[in-house]
Short mmCIF file of C-alpha atoms and ligand atoms in Angstrom, two decimals:
data_model
loop_
_atom_site.label_atom_id
_atom_site.label_comp_id
_atom_site.label_asym_id
_atom_site.label_seq_id
_atom_site.Cartn_x
_atom_site.Cartn_y
_atom_site.Cartn_z
CA UNK H 1 44.17 -90.16 -29.24
CA UNK H 2 44.28 -93.04 -31.62
CA UNK H 3 45.88 -93.30 -35.07
CA UNK H 4 46.46 -89.64 -35.88
CA UNK H 5 49.40 -87.73 -34.52
CA UNK H 6 48.59 -85.54 -31.63
CA UNK H 7 49.82 -81.94 -31.76
CA UNK H 8 50.80 -79.76 -28.89
CA UNK H 9 48.08 -77.16 -28.29
CA UNK H 10 48.79 -73.73 -29.81
CA UNK H 11 51.80 -74.97 -31.82
CA UNK H 12 52.33 -74.36 -35.55
CA UNK H 13 51.22 -77.88 -36.63
CA UNK H 14 48.23 -77.60 -34.31
CA UNK H 15 47.23 -74.31 -35.93
CA UNK H 16 47.44 -75.88 -39.39
CA UNK H 17 45.41 -78.91 -38.34
CA UNK H 18 42.80 -76.55 -36.89
CA UNK H 19 42.62 -74.62 -40.16
CA UNK H 20 42.13 -77.92 -42.05
CA UNK H 21 39.22 -78.79 -39.78
CA UNK H 22 37.67 -75.38 -40.38
CA UNK H 23 37.95 -75.66 -44.16
CA UNK H 24 35.69 -78.72 -44.18
CA UNK H 25 33.25 -77.33 -41.67
CA UNK H 26 29.89 -76.40 -43.17
CA UNK H 27 28.43 -75.36 -39.80
CA UNK H 28 31.27 -72.91 -39.22
CA UNK H 29 31.02 -71.51 -42.75
CA UNK H 30 27.33 -70.75 -42.23
CA UNK H 31 27.59 -69.34 -38.73
CA UNK H 32 30.53 -67.11 -39.65
CA UNK H 33 29.24 -66.00 -43.05
CA UNK H 34 29.38 -62.32 -42.09
CA UNK H 35 32.49 -62.52 -39.93
CA UNK H 36 35.44 -60.33 -40.88
CA UNK H 37 38.68 -60.17 -39.00
CA UNK H 38 41.65 -61.99 -37.65
CA UNK H 39 41.81 -63.58 -34.27
CA UNK H 40 44.65 -64.67 -32.00
CA UNK H 41 44.29 -67.13 -29.14
CA UNK H 42 46.93 -66.80 -26.48
CA UNK H 43 47.65 -69.27 -23.71
CA UNK H 44 49.59 -68.70 -20.54
CA UNK H 45 50.65 -70.87 -17.70
CA UNK H 46 51.39 -69.36 -14.31
CA UNK H 47 51.73 -65.98 -15.99
CA UNK H 48 54.28 -67.21 -18.58
CA UNK H 49 53.42 -67.38 -22.30
CA UNK H 50 52.45 -70.94 -23.26
CA UNK H 51 51.74 -70.63 -26.98
CA UNK H 52 49.53 -68.59 -29.25
CA UNK H 53 47.88 -69.10 -32.60
CA UNK H 54 46.70 -66.63 -35.19
CA UNK H 55 43.90 -67.19 -37.69
CA UNK H 56 42.78 -64.93 -40.49
CA UNK H 57 39.05 -65.54 -40.78
CA UNK H 58 36.88 -64.04 -43.48
CA UNK H 59 33.24 -64.72 -44.33
CA UNK H 60 33.32 -68.27 -43.06
CA UNK H 61 36.72 -69.08 -44.59
CA UNK H 62 39.92 -69.67 -42.69
CA UNK H 63 42.39 -67.94 -45.00
CA UNK H 64 45.40 -68.82 -42.92
CA UNK H 65 46.30 -70.10 -39.46
CA UNK H 66 49.71 -70.25 -37.83
CA UNK H 67 51.56 -70.04 -34.58
CA UNK H 68 51.23 -66.37 -33.70
CA UNK H 69 54.21 -64.05 -34.06
CA UNK H 70 54.70 -60.96 -31.93
CA UNK H 71 53.33 -58.91 -34.84
CA UNK H 72 50.31 -61.18 -35.13
CA UNK H 73 49.51 -60.60 -31.48
CA UNK H 74 49.89 -56.86 -31.92
CA UNK H 75 47.83 -56.66 -35.09
CA UNK H 76 45.07 -59.26 -34.78
CA UNK H 77 41.61 -57.71 -34.64
CA UNK H 78 40.80 -59.82 -31.60
CA UNK H 79 43.12 -61.36 -29.04
CA UNK H 80 41.72 -63.78 -26.51
CA UNK H 81 43.90 -64.75 -23.58
CA UNK H 82 43.42 -67.48 -21.01
CA UNK H 83 45.35 -69.89 -18.83
CA UNK H 84 46.02 -73.29 -20.40
CA UNK H 85 43.65 -75.19 -18.09
CA UNK H 86 40.86 -72.84 -19.15
CA UNK H 87 41.62 -73.37 -22.84
CA UNK H 88 41.54 -77.06 -22.17
CA UNK H 89 38.05 -76.77 -20.71
CA UNK H 90 36.93 -74.61 -23.62
CA UNK H 91 38.11 -77.22 -26.09
CA UNK H 92 36.49 -79.98 -24.08
CA UNK H 93 33.21 -78.08 -24.48
CA UNK H 94 33.00 -77.44 -20.75
CA UNK H 95 33.26 -73.67 -21.00
CA UNK H 96 31.34 -71.85 -23.70
CA UNK H 97 33.72 -69.31 -25.33
CA UNK H 98 31.34 -66.33 -25.28
CA UNK H 99 30.27 -67.14 -21.73
CA UNK H 100 33.94 -67.47 -20.84
CA UNK H 101 34.52 -63.95 -22.16
CA UNK H 102 31.50 -62.51 -20.39
CA UNK H 103 32.46 -64.04 -17.10
CA UNK H 104 36.12 -63.08 -17.37
CA UNK H 105 37.53 -66.61 -17.60
CA UNK H 106 38.78 -65.68 -21.03
CA UNK H 107 40.16 -62.18 -21.49
CA UNK H 108 39.59 -60.16 -24.60
CA UNK H 109 42.82 -58.16 -24.71
CA UNK H 110 42.13 -56.68 -28.15
CA UNK H 111 38.81 -56.03 -29.88
CA UNK H 112 35.30 -55.29 -28.70
CA UNK H 113 33.15 -57.90 -27.04
CA UNK H 114 30.08 -56.35 -28.63
CA UNK H 115 31.37 -57.41 -32.07
CA UNK H 116 31.85 -60.99 -30.93
CA UNK H 117 28.59 -61.62 -29.17
CA UNK H 118 26.48 -62.10 -32.33
CA UNK H 119 28.82 -64.94 -33.26
CA UNK H 120 27.94 -67.35 -30.50
CA UNK H 121 27.36 -70.28 -32.84
CA UNK H 122 30.38 -69.38 -34.96
CA UNK H 123 32.60 -69.32 -31.88
CA UNK H 124 31.22 -72.68 -30.82
CA UNK H 125 31.94 -74.11 -34.26
CA UNK H 126 35.50 -72.70 -34.10
CA UNK H 127 36.02 -74.45 -30.81
CA UNK H 128 34.44 -77.70 -31.98
CA UNK H 129 36.82 -77.69 -34.94
CA UNK H 130 39.75 -77.20 -32.55
CA UNK H 131 38.43 -80.03 -30.41
CA UNK H 132 38.60 -82.38 -33.42
CA UNK H 133 42.35 -81.82 -33.67
CA UNK H 134 44.11 -84.52 -31.65
CA UNK H 135 45.71 -82.33 -29.04
CA UNK H 136 47.96 -82.64 -26.06
CA UNK H 137 48.64 -79.90 -23.57
CA UNK H 138 52.10 -79.19 -22.20
CA UNK H 139 52.34 -80.53 -18.63
CA UNK H 140 49.03 -82.32 -19.16
CA UNK H 141 46.39 -83.26 -16.60
CA UNK H 142 47.82 -82.02 -13.35
CA UNK H 143 46.74 -78.46 -14.09
CA UNK H 144 43.24 -79.25 -15.16
CA UNK H 145 42.51 -81.19 -12.03
CA UNK H 146 43.87 -78.32 -10.05
CA UNK H 147 41.80 -75.72 -11.86
CA UNK H 148 38.54 -77.57 -11.56
CA UNK H 149 38.99 -78.82 -8.04
CA UNK H 150 36.46 -77.40 -5.64
CA UNK H 151 37.62 -75.92 -2.37
CA UNK H 152 36.78 -78.70 0.03
CA UNK H 153 36.79 -76.84 3.33
CA UNK H 154 33.25 -75.59 2.81
CA UNK H 155 31.07 -78.50 3.71
CA UNK H 156 27.51 -77.97 2.52
CA UNK H 157 25.08 -77.64 5.39
CA UNK H 158 21.72 -79.35 5.50
CA UNK H 159 19.52 -78.59 2.52
CA UNK H 160 16.79 -77.31 4.78
CA UNK H 161 18.48 -73.92 5.12
CA UNK H 162 19.59 -72.34 8.36
CA UNK H 163 17.68 -74.47 10.82
CA UNK H 164 17.53 -71.88 13.59
CA UNK H 165 15.77 -69.70 11.06
CA UNK H 166 12.99 -72.12 10.16
CA UNK H 167 9.42 -71.12 10.70
CA UNK H 168 7.71 -73.41 13.17
CA UNK H 169 4.37 -74.99 12.41
CA UNK H 170 1.38 -72.82 13.37
CA UNK H 171 0.61 -73.31 17.03
CA UNK H 172 4.25 -73.81 17.96
CA UNK H 173 5.41 -70.53 16.51
CA UNK H 174 8.09 -68.60 18.30
CA UNK H 175 8.29 -64.86 17.73
CA UNK H 176 11.86 -63.71 17.66
CA UNK H 177 11.12 -60.02 18.15
CA UNK H 178 9.34 -60.67 21.45
CA UNK H 179 12.22 -62.74 22.73
CA UNK H 180 15.84 -62.07 23.58
CA UNK H 181 16.61 -62.79 19.89
CA UNK H 182 15.14 -59.49 18.72
CA UNK H 183 15.87 -58.14 15.28
CA UNK H 184 19.25 -59.18 13.93
CA UNK H 185 20.80 -55.82 13.14
CA UNK H 186 24.09 -57.49 12.38
CA UNK H 187 22.75 -58.92 9.12
CA UNK H 188 24.12 -56.95 6.15
CA UNK H 189 20.68 -57.02 4.52
CA UNK H 190 19.51 -54.61 7.26
CA UNK H 191 21.77 -51.99 5.66
CA UNK H 192 19.78 -52.37 2.44
CA UNK H 193 16.53 -52.06 4.35
CA UNK H 194 17.65 -48.80 5.97
CA UNK H 195 18.74 -47.42 2.59
CA UNK H 196 15.49 -48.53 0.97
CA UNK H 197 13.43 -46.67 3.56
CA UNK H 198 15.36 -43.45 2.90
CA UNK H 199 16.08 -43.60 -0.83
CA UNK H 200 13.29 -45.77 -2.18
CA UNK H 201 10.42 -43.49 -1.25
CA UNK H 202 10.35 -41.10 -4.21
CA UNK H 203 6.89 -40.72 -5.72
CA UNK H 204 6.41 -41.29 -9.47
CA UNK H 205 3.68 -38.66 -9.36
CA UNK H 206 6.12 -36.01 -8.18
CA UNK H 207 8.22 -36.21 -11.35
CA UNK H 208 7.71 -33.13 -13.47
CA UNK H 209 7.34 -34.22 -17.09
CA UNK H 210 6.41 -30.79 -18.48
CA UNK H 211 9.74 -30.15 -20.20
CA UNK H 212 9.82 -33.79 -21.32
CA UNK H 213 6.57 -33.32 -23.21
CA UNK H 214 7.94 -30.25 -24.99
CA UNK H 215 11.13 -32.17 -25.86
CA UNK H 216 9.16 -35.18 -27.06
CA UNK H 217 7.15 -33.06 -29.50
CA UNK H 218 10.35 -31.66 -30.99
CA UNK H 219 11.95 -35.06 -31.59
CA UNK H 220 12.27 -36.60 -35.04
CA UNK H 221 10.06 -39.60 -35.82
CA UNK H 222 12.93 -42.06 -35.64
CA UNK H 223 14.00 -40.66 -32.27
CA UNK H 224 10.51 -41.05 -30.87
CA UNK H 225 10.33 -44.57 -32.26
CA UNK H 226 13.58 -45.59 -30.53
CA UNK H 227 12.51 -44.11 -27.19
CA UNK H 228 9.14 -45.82 -27.50
CA UNK H 229 10.94 -49.08 -28.30
CA UNK H 230 13.20 -48.79 -25.24
CA UNK H 231 10.26 -47.79 -23.05
CA UNK H 232 8.29 -50.83 -24.18
CA UNK H 233 11.17 -53.05 -23.02
CA UNK H 234 11.47 -51.23 -19.69
CA UNK H 235 7.71 -51.10 -19.12
CA UNK H 236 6.95 -54.79 -19.65
CA UNK H 237 10.17 -55.67 -17.81
CA UNK H 238 9.08 -53.70 -14.75
CA UNK H 239 5.63 -55.26 -14.89
CA UNK H 240 7.11 -58.73 -15.05
CA UNK H 241 9.54 -58.22 -12.14
CA UNK H 242 6.62 -56.85 -10.11
CA UNK H 243 4.37 -59.77 -10.92
CA UNK H 244 7.06 -62.40 -10.49
CA UNK H 245 8.84 -61.48 -7.25
CA UNK H 246 6.25 -62.69 -4.78
CA UNK H 247 7.11 -66.42 -4.75
CA UNK H 248 10.68 -65.57 -3.74
CA UNK H 249 9.46 -63.39 -0.87
CA UNK H 250 7.22 -66.24 0.20
CA UNK H 251 10.10 -68.73 0.25
CA UNK H 252 12.32 -66.34 2.23
CA UNK H 253 9.52 -65.67 4.74
CA UNK H 254 8.87 -69.41 4.97
CA UNK H 255 12.45 -69.89 6.08
CA UNK H 256 11.89 -67.39 8.87
CA UNK H 257 14.36 -64.89 7.44
CA UNK H 258 12.55 -61.90 8.84
CA UNK H 259 15.22 -59.31 8.05
CA UNK H 260 15.51 -60.40 4.42
CA UNK H 261 11.76 -60.37 4.06
CA UNK H 262 11.62 -56.85 5.51
CA UNK H 263 14.05 -55.70 2.87
CA UNK H 264 12.10 -57.51 0.15
CA UNK H 265 8.95 -55.55 0.97
CA UNK H 266 10.77 -52.38 -0.11
CA UNK H 267 12.07 -54.22 -3.17
CA UNK H 268 8.58 -55.08 -4.38
CA UNK H 269 7.26 -51.61 -3.49
CA UNK H 270 9.98 -50.08 -5.66
CA UNK H 271 9.28 -52.34 -8.64
CA UNK H 272 5.62 -51.35 -8.44
CA UNK H 273 6.63 -47.69 -8.62
CA UNK H 274 8.83 -48.42 -11.62
CA UNK H 275 5.78 -49.81 -13.43
CA UNK H 276 3.86 -46.67 -12.52
CA UNK H 277 6.48 -44.18 -13.62
CA UNK H 278 6.96 -45.67 -17.11
CA UNK H 279 3.22 -45.85 -17.64
CA UNK H 280 3.01 -42.19 -16.66
CA UNK H 281 5.65 -41.40 -19.24
CA UNK H 282 3.74 -43.32 -21.92
CA UNK H 283 0.44 -41.71 -21.00
CA UNK H 284 1.58 -38.14 -20.45
CA UNK H 285 4.69 -37.67 -22.56
CA UNK H 286 4.56 -40.17 -25.41
CA UNK H 287 0.76 -40.10 -25.24
CA UNK H 288 0.79 -43.60 -26.62
CA UNK H 289 -1.84 -46.22 -25.98
CA UNK H 290 -0.90 -48.57 -28.82
CA UNK H 291 0.16 -52.19 -28.37
CA UNK H 292 3.88 -51.87 -27.71
CA UNK H 293 4.47 -55.60 -27.64
CA UNK H 294 5.29 -55.13 -31.33
CA UNK H 295 8.75 -54.13 -30.07
CA UNK H 296 9.28 -57.37 -28.15
CA UNK H 297 11.61 -59.56 -30.21
CA UNK H 298 12.43 -63.25 -29.91
CA UNK H 299 15.08 -62.93 -27.21
CA UNK H 300 12.96 -60.51 -25.24
CA UNK H 301 10.03 -62.91 -25.40
CA UNK H 302 12.15 -65.86 -24.41
CA UNK H 303 13.32 -64.05 -21.27
CA UNK H 304 10.27 -62.06 -20.20
CA UNK H 305 7.44 -64.22 -21.46
CA UNK H 306 9.02 -67.54 -20.52
CA UNK H 307 12.29 -67.96 -18.58
CA UNK H 308 11.73 -65.32 -15.89
CA UNK H 309 8.11 -66.18 -15.01
CA UNK H 310 8.88 -69.90 -15.17
CA UNK H 311 11.90 -69.70 -12.86
CA UNK H 312 10.03 -67.52 -10.37
CA UNK H 313 6.81 -69.52 -10.29
CA UNK H 314 8.80 -72.73 -9.81
CA UNK H 315 9.33 -71.42 -6.27
CA UNK H 316 5.63 -71.88 -5.54
CA UNK H 317 6.09 -75.64 -5.37
CA UNK H 318 9.87 -76.00 -5.10
CA UNK H 319 11.69 -73.96 -2.46
CA UNK H 320 14.98 -75.90 -2.78
CA UNK H 321 18.24 -73.94 -2.73
CA UNK H 322 18.76 -74.87 -6.40
CA UNK H 323 15.37 -73.42 -7.35
CA UNK H 324 16.17 -70.27 -5.37
CA UNK H 325 19.53 -69.93 -7.07
CA UNK H 326 18.06 -70.41 -10.53
CA UNK H 327 15.37 -67.82 -9.78
CA UNK H 328 17.80 -65.27 -8.40
CA UNK H 329 20.28 -65.65 -11.27
CA UNK H 330 17.47 -65.13 -13.76
CA UNK H 331 15.81 -62.27 -11.91
CA UNK H 332 18.71 -60.42 -10.30
CA UNK H 333 21.80 -61.22 -12.32
CA UNK H 334 20.31 -61.39 -15.81
CA UNK H 335 17.11 -59.32 -15.88
CA UNK H 336 18.19 -56.67 -13.39
CA UNK H 337 21.95 -56.86 -13.88
CA UNK H 338 22.62 -57.41 -17.55
CA UNK H 339 19.37 -55.86 -18.80
CA UNK H 340 17.69 -53.28 -16.52
CA UNK H 341 20.76 -51.70 -14.99
CA UNK H 342 22.55 -51.61 -18.33
CA UNK H 343 19.50 -50.26 -20.14
CA UNK H 344 19.06 -47.47 -17.61
CA UNK H 345 22.72 -46.64 -17.66
CA UNK H 346 22.78 -46.25 -21.44
CA UNK H 347 19.39 -44.54 -21.59
CA UNK H 348 20.30 -42.08 -18.83
CA UNK H 349 23.53 -41.15 -20.53
CA UNK H 350 21.93 -40.45 -23.93
CA UNK H 351 19.32 -38.22 -22.31
CA UNK H 352 21.99 -36.42 -20.40
CA UNK H 353 24.34 -36.09 -23.35
CA UNK H 354 21.59 -34.75 -25.57
CA UNK H 355 20.17 -32.52 -22.84
CA UNK H 356 16.77 -34.16 -23.22
CA UNK H 357 13.78 -34.85 -20.99
CA UNK H 358 14.89 -33.73 -17.54
CA UNK H 359 11.98 -35.52 -15.83
CA UNK H 360 13.05 -38.80 -17.34
CA UNK H 361 16.68 -38.10 -16.42
CA UNK H 362 15.65 -37.66 -12.80
CA UNK H 363 13.57 -40.83 -12.98
CA UNK H 364 16.48 -42.84 -14.35
CA UNK H 365 18.58 -41.63 -11.43
CA UNK H 366 16.02 -43.05 -9.00
CA UNK H 367 15.68 -46.27 -10.98
CA UNK H 368 19.42 -46.85 -10.96
CA UNK H 369 19.68 -46.31 -7.22
CA UNK H 370 16.77 -48.67 -6.54
CA UNK H 371 18.13 -51.33 -8.86
CA UNK H 372 21.56 -51.15 -7.26
CA UNK H 373 19.98 -52.26 -3.97
CA UNK H 374 18.02 -55.03 -5.68
CA UNK H 375 21.18 -56.30 -7.27
CA UNK H 376 23.07 -56.09 -4.00
CA UNK H 377 20.38 -58.27 -2.46
CA UNK H 378 20.69 -60.78 -5.32
CA UNK H 379 24.45 -60.98 -4.83
CA UNK H 380 23.92 -61.41 -1.09
CA UNK H 381 21.30 -64.14 -1.55
CA UNK H 382 23.40 -66.08 -4.06
CA UNK H 383 26.51 -65.76 -1.88
CA UNK H 384 24.56 -67.03 1.11
CA UNK H 385 23.21 -69.98 -0.88
CA UNK H 386 26.71 -70.88 -2.05
CA UNK H 387 28.05 -70.71 1.51
CA UNK H 388 25.18 -72.76 2.92
CA UNK H 389 24.98 -75.40 0.23
CA UNK H 390 28.39 -75.47 -1.38
CA UNK H 391 29.52 -76.50 -4.83
CA UNK H 392 26.26 -77.95 -6.19
CA UNK H 393 24.71 -74.49 -5.89
CA UNK H 394 27.71 -72.80 -7.45
CA UNK H 395 27.28 -75.13 -10.42
CA UNK H 396 23.57 -74.27 -10.69
CA UNK H 397 24.53 -70.59 -10.75
CA UNK H 398 27.18 -71.03 -13.41
CA UNK H 399 24.98 -73.16 -15.58
CA UNK H 400 22.05 -70.80 -15.38
CA UNK H 401 24.28 -67.85 -16.28
CA UNK H 402 25.54 -69.76 -19.24
CA UNK H 403 22.00 -70.49 -20.40
CA UNK H 404 20.73 -66.98 -19.91
CA UNK H 405 23.60 -64.79 -21.13
CA UNK H 406 23.21 -65.53 -24.85
CA UNK H 407 19.53 -64.47 -24.99
CA UNK H 408 20.30 -61.47 -22.74
CA UNK H 409 23.06 -60.26 -25.04
CA UNK H 410 20.91 -61.31 -28.01
CA UNK H 411 18.20 -58.97 -26.76
CA UNK H 412 20.59 -56.03 -26.84
CA UNK H 413 21.59 -56.91 -30.39
CA UNK H 414 17.94 -57.30 -31.34
CA UNK H 415 17.33 -53.71 -30.32
CA UNK H 416 20.19 -52.38 -32.44
CA UNK H 417 19.39 -54.54 -35.45
CA UNK H 418 15.95 -52.96 -35.64
CA UNK H 419 17.46 -49.65 -36.82
CA UNK H 420 19.69 -48.90 -39.72
CA UNK H 421 21.07 -45.89 -37.94
CA UNK H 422 20.64 -45.38 -34.22
CA UNK H 423 19.79 -41.82 -33.23
CA UNK H 424 21.26 -39.96 -30.22
CA UNK H 425 24.70 -41.52 -30.77
CA UNK H 426 23.47 -44.70 -29.08
CA UNK H 427 26.15 -47.33 -29.32
CA UNK H 428 25.97 -51.06 -28.89
CA UNK H 429 29.24 -51.00 -26.96
CA UNK H 430 27.80 -48.68 -24.35
CA UNK H 431 25.41 -51.49 -23.48
CA UNK H 432 27.55 -54.58 -23.81
CA UNK H 433 30.75 -53.24 -22.21
CA UNK H 434 28.91 -51.90 -19.19
CA UNK H 435 26.90 -55.12 -18.84
CA UNK H 436 30.06 -57.20 -18.98
CA UNK H 437 31.94 -55.10 -16.44
CA UNK H 438 29.14 -55.17 -13.89
CA UNK H 439 28.46 -58.84 -14.51
CA UNK H 440 32.09 -59.80 -13.93
CA UNK H 441 32.29 -57.82 -10.71
CA UNK H 442 29.26 -59.61 -9.31
CA UNK H 443 30.33 -63.05 -10.47
CA UNK H 444 33.64 -62.51 -8.71
CA UNK H 445 31.85 -61.57 -5.51
CA UNK H 446 29.63 -64.63 -5.61
CA UNK H 447 32.52 -66.90 -6.53
CA UNK H 448 34.37 -65.63 -3.46
CA UNK H 449 31.56 -67.13 -1.36
CA UNK H 450 32.89 -70.60 -2.27
CA UNK H 451 35.71 -69.94 0.18
CA UNK H 452 33.74 -68.06 2.81
CA UNK H 453 31.72 -68.81 5.90
CA UNK H 454 28.43 -67.24 6.99
CA UNK H 455 30.43 -65.22 9.51
CA UNK H 456 32.54 -63.78 6.70
CA UNK H 457 29.37 -62.84 4.83
CA UNK H 458 27.98 -61.22 7.95
CA UNK H 459 31.05 -59.09 8.44
CA UNK H 460 30.88 -57.62 4.93
CA UNK H 461 28.67 -54.63 4.36
CA UNK H 462 26.44 -55.09 1.31
CA UNK H 463 27.69 -52.79 -1.41
CA UNK H 464 25.30 -51.07 -3.75
CA UNK H 465 27.22 -50.17 -6.90
MN1 MN S 1 12.85 -52.19 -11.46
FE1 FE2 S 2 14.62 -54.33 -9.52
#
């Protein structure tokens, strides 16, 4: 840190230097043009307070910035808390602030995440401005190394996957189920298979949509438009997950993972039924045959017309653990986790709250149960990959999440921005808060795999919630 004086992070002079940087920052001014509200950043070290700053930000201007008082912390519109080593990574550009919030590295102790997520570029500009302030951190260096150090006791195994599980070349094939090996009932994925056989066998044709049709005809135009909009997202989403799953099943089968493949047959079967049930709704309730792709916005197109199919079809020629991890994060964690599960949760609760469309309510119940098994498989697969291949795979997972979360959250915003007033009491927060909570739970589970063995994984029942 050359000529200029370096300030201790989160101190009063640091806050003022940060505000100076912001005042000259055209990129920040533009990105935050509609931002209103004050923000406090709080640091802690081993649970003890380690400094906090407060900034009053308004329409791209930093009106004031100072070391935060107790009142500032109690009154700021948003308070973001994190350990010093995390803040250090944020300022070094190694952790994206919105991703940090989504994944729980940074905690939003006041304010709503949903209000922050449209400001991804503004938050990046805020952080870049902070990074331009020559900064030192109390008790420098030691902590950062500690925080970023990988647990070393988990040596990655060979990149070929579990070797005992490999499929032999034709001619030298060995069938496990006609040998003493048998089926491995100890694998947690068998629990999902058994559940799938019992719970995943509802028939889309059995749903009674009679009352739904009567309800639909009574709805206001705007209400029908919003339901049609949501359905168009669900419908194409279900079609894409049906079309795109096969390469993953092929890779899993190619590794001789019979039990996982058995479960995946029910997975694909269920996605196919999801396609069917939404199309039935469109045909018989909405009675709509128009081109619904008019509802597919930029973020939706990026995910469902590009990122998802690309990541899945990569598996046709690249079955590496990294390709599998990228595919599963995109498919399970983002498309199913942040989008489908969240969408069904919010949709189901508005139908229920408004006493509408009992057939669709029942359907959403089935969809949620099916998706919870799909997600549990994704968490299992990613945990297994982390255990088998160690830190490089964990980094692939983190990086892919970081790439995919902004368009996923962007898609939710896109939906709400399309309407001046959302009918049914639909609220943005209902989507984003639920998505974040579920996402954090799963990330924590997968992160735990960094310190686990395959035996640990085997001993844990796969949870479906
Ligand atoms: Mn589905
Ligand atoms: Fe699914």
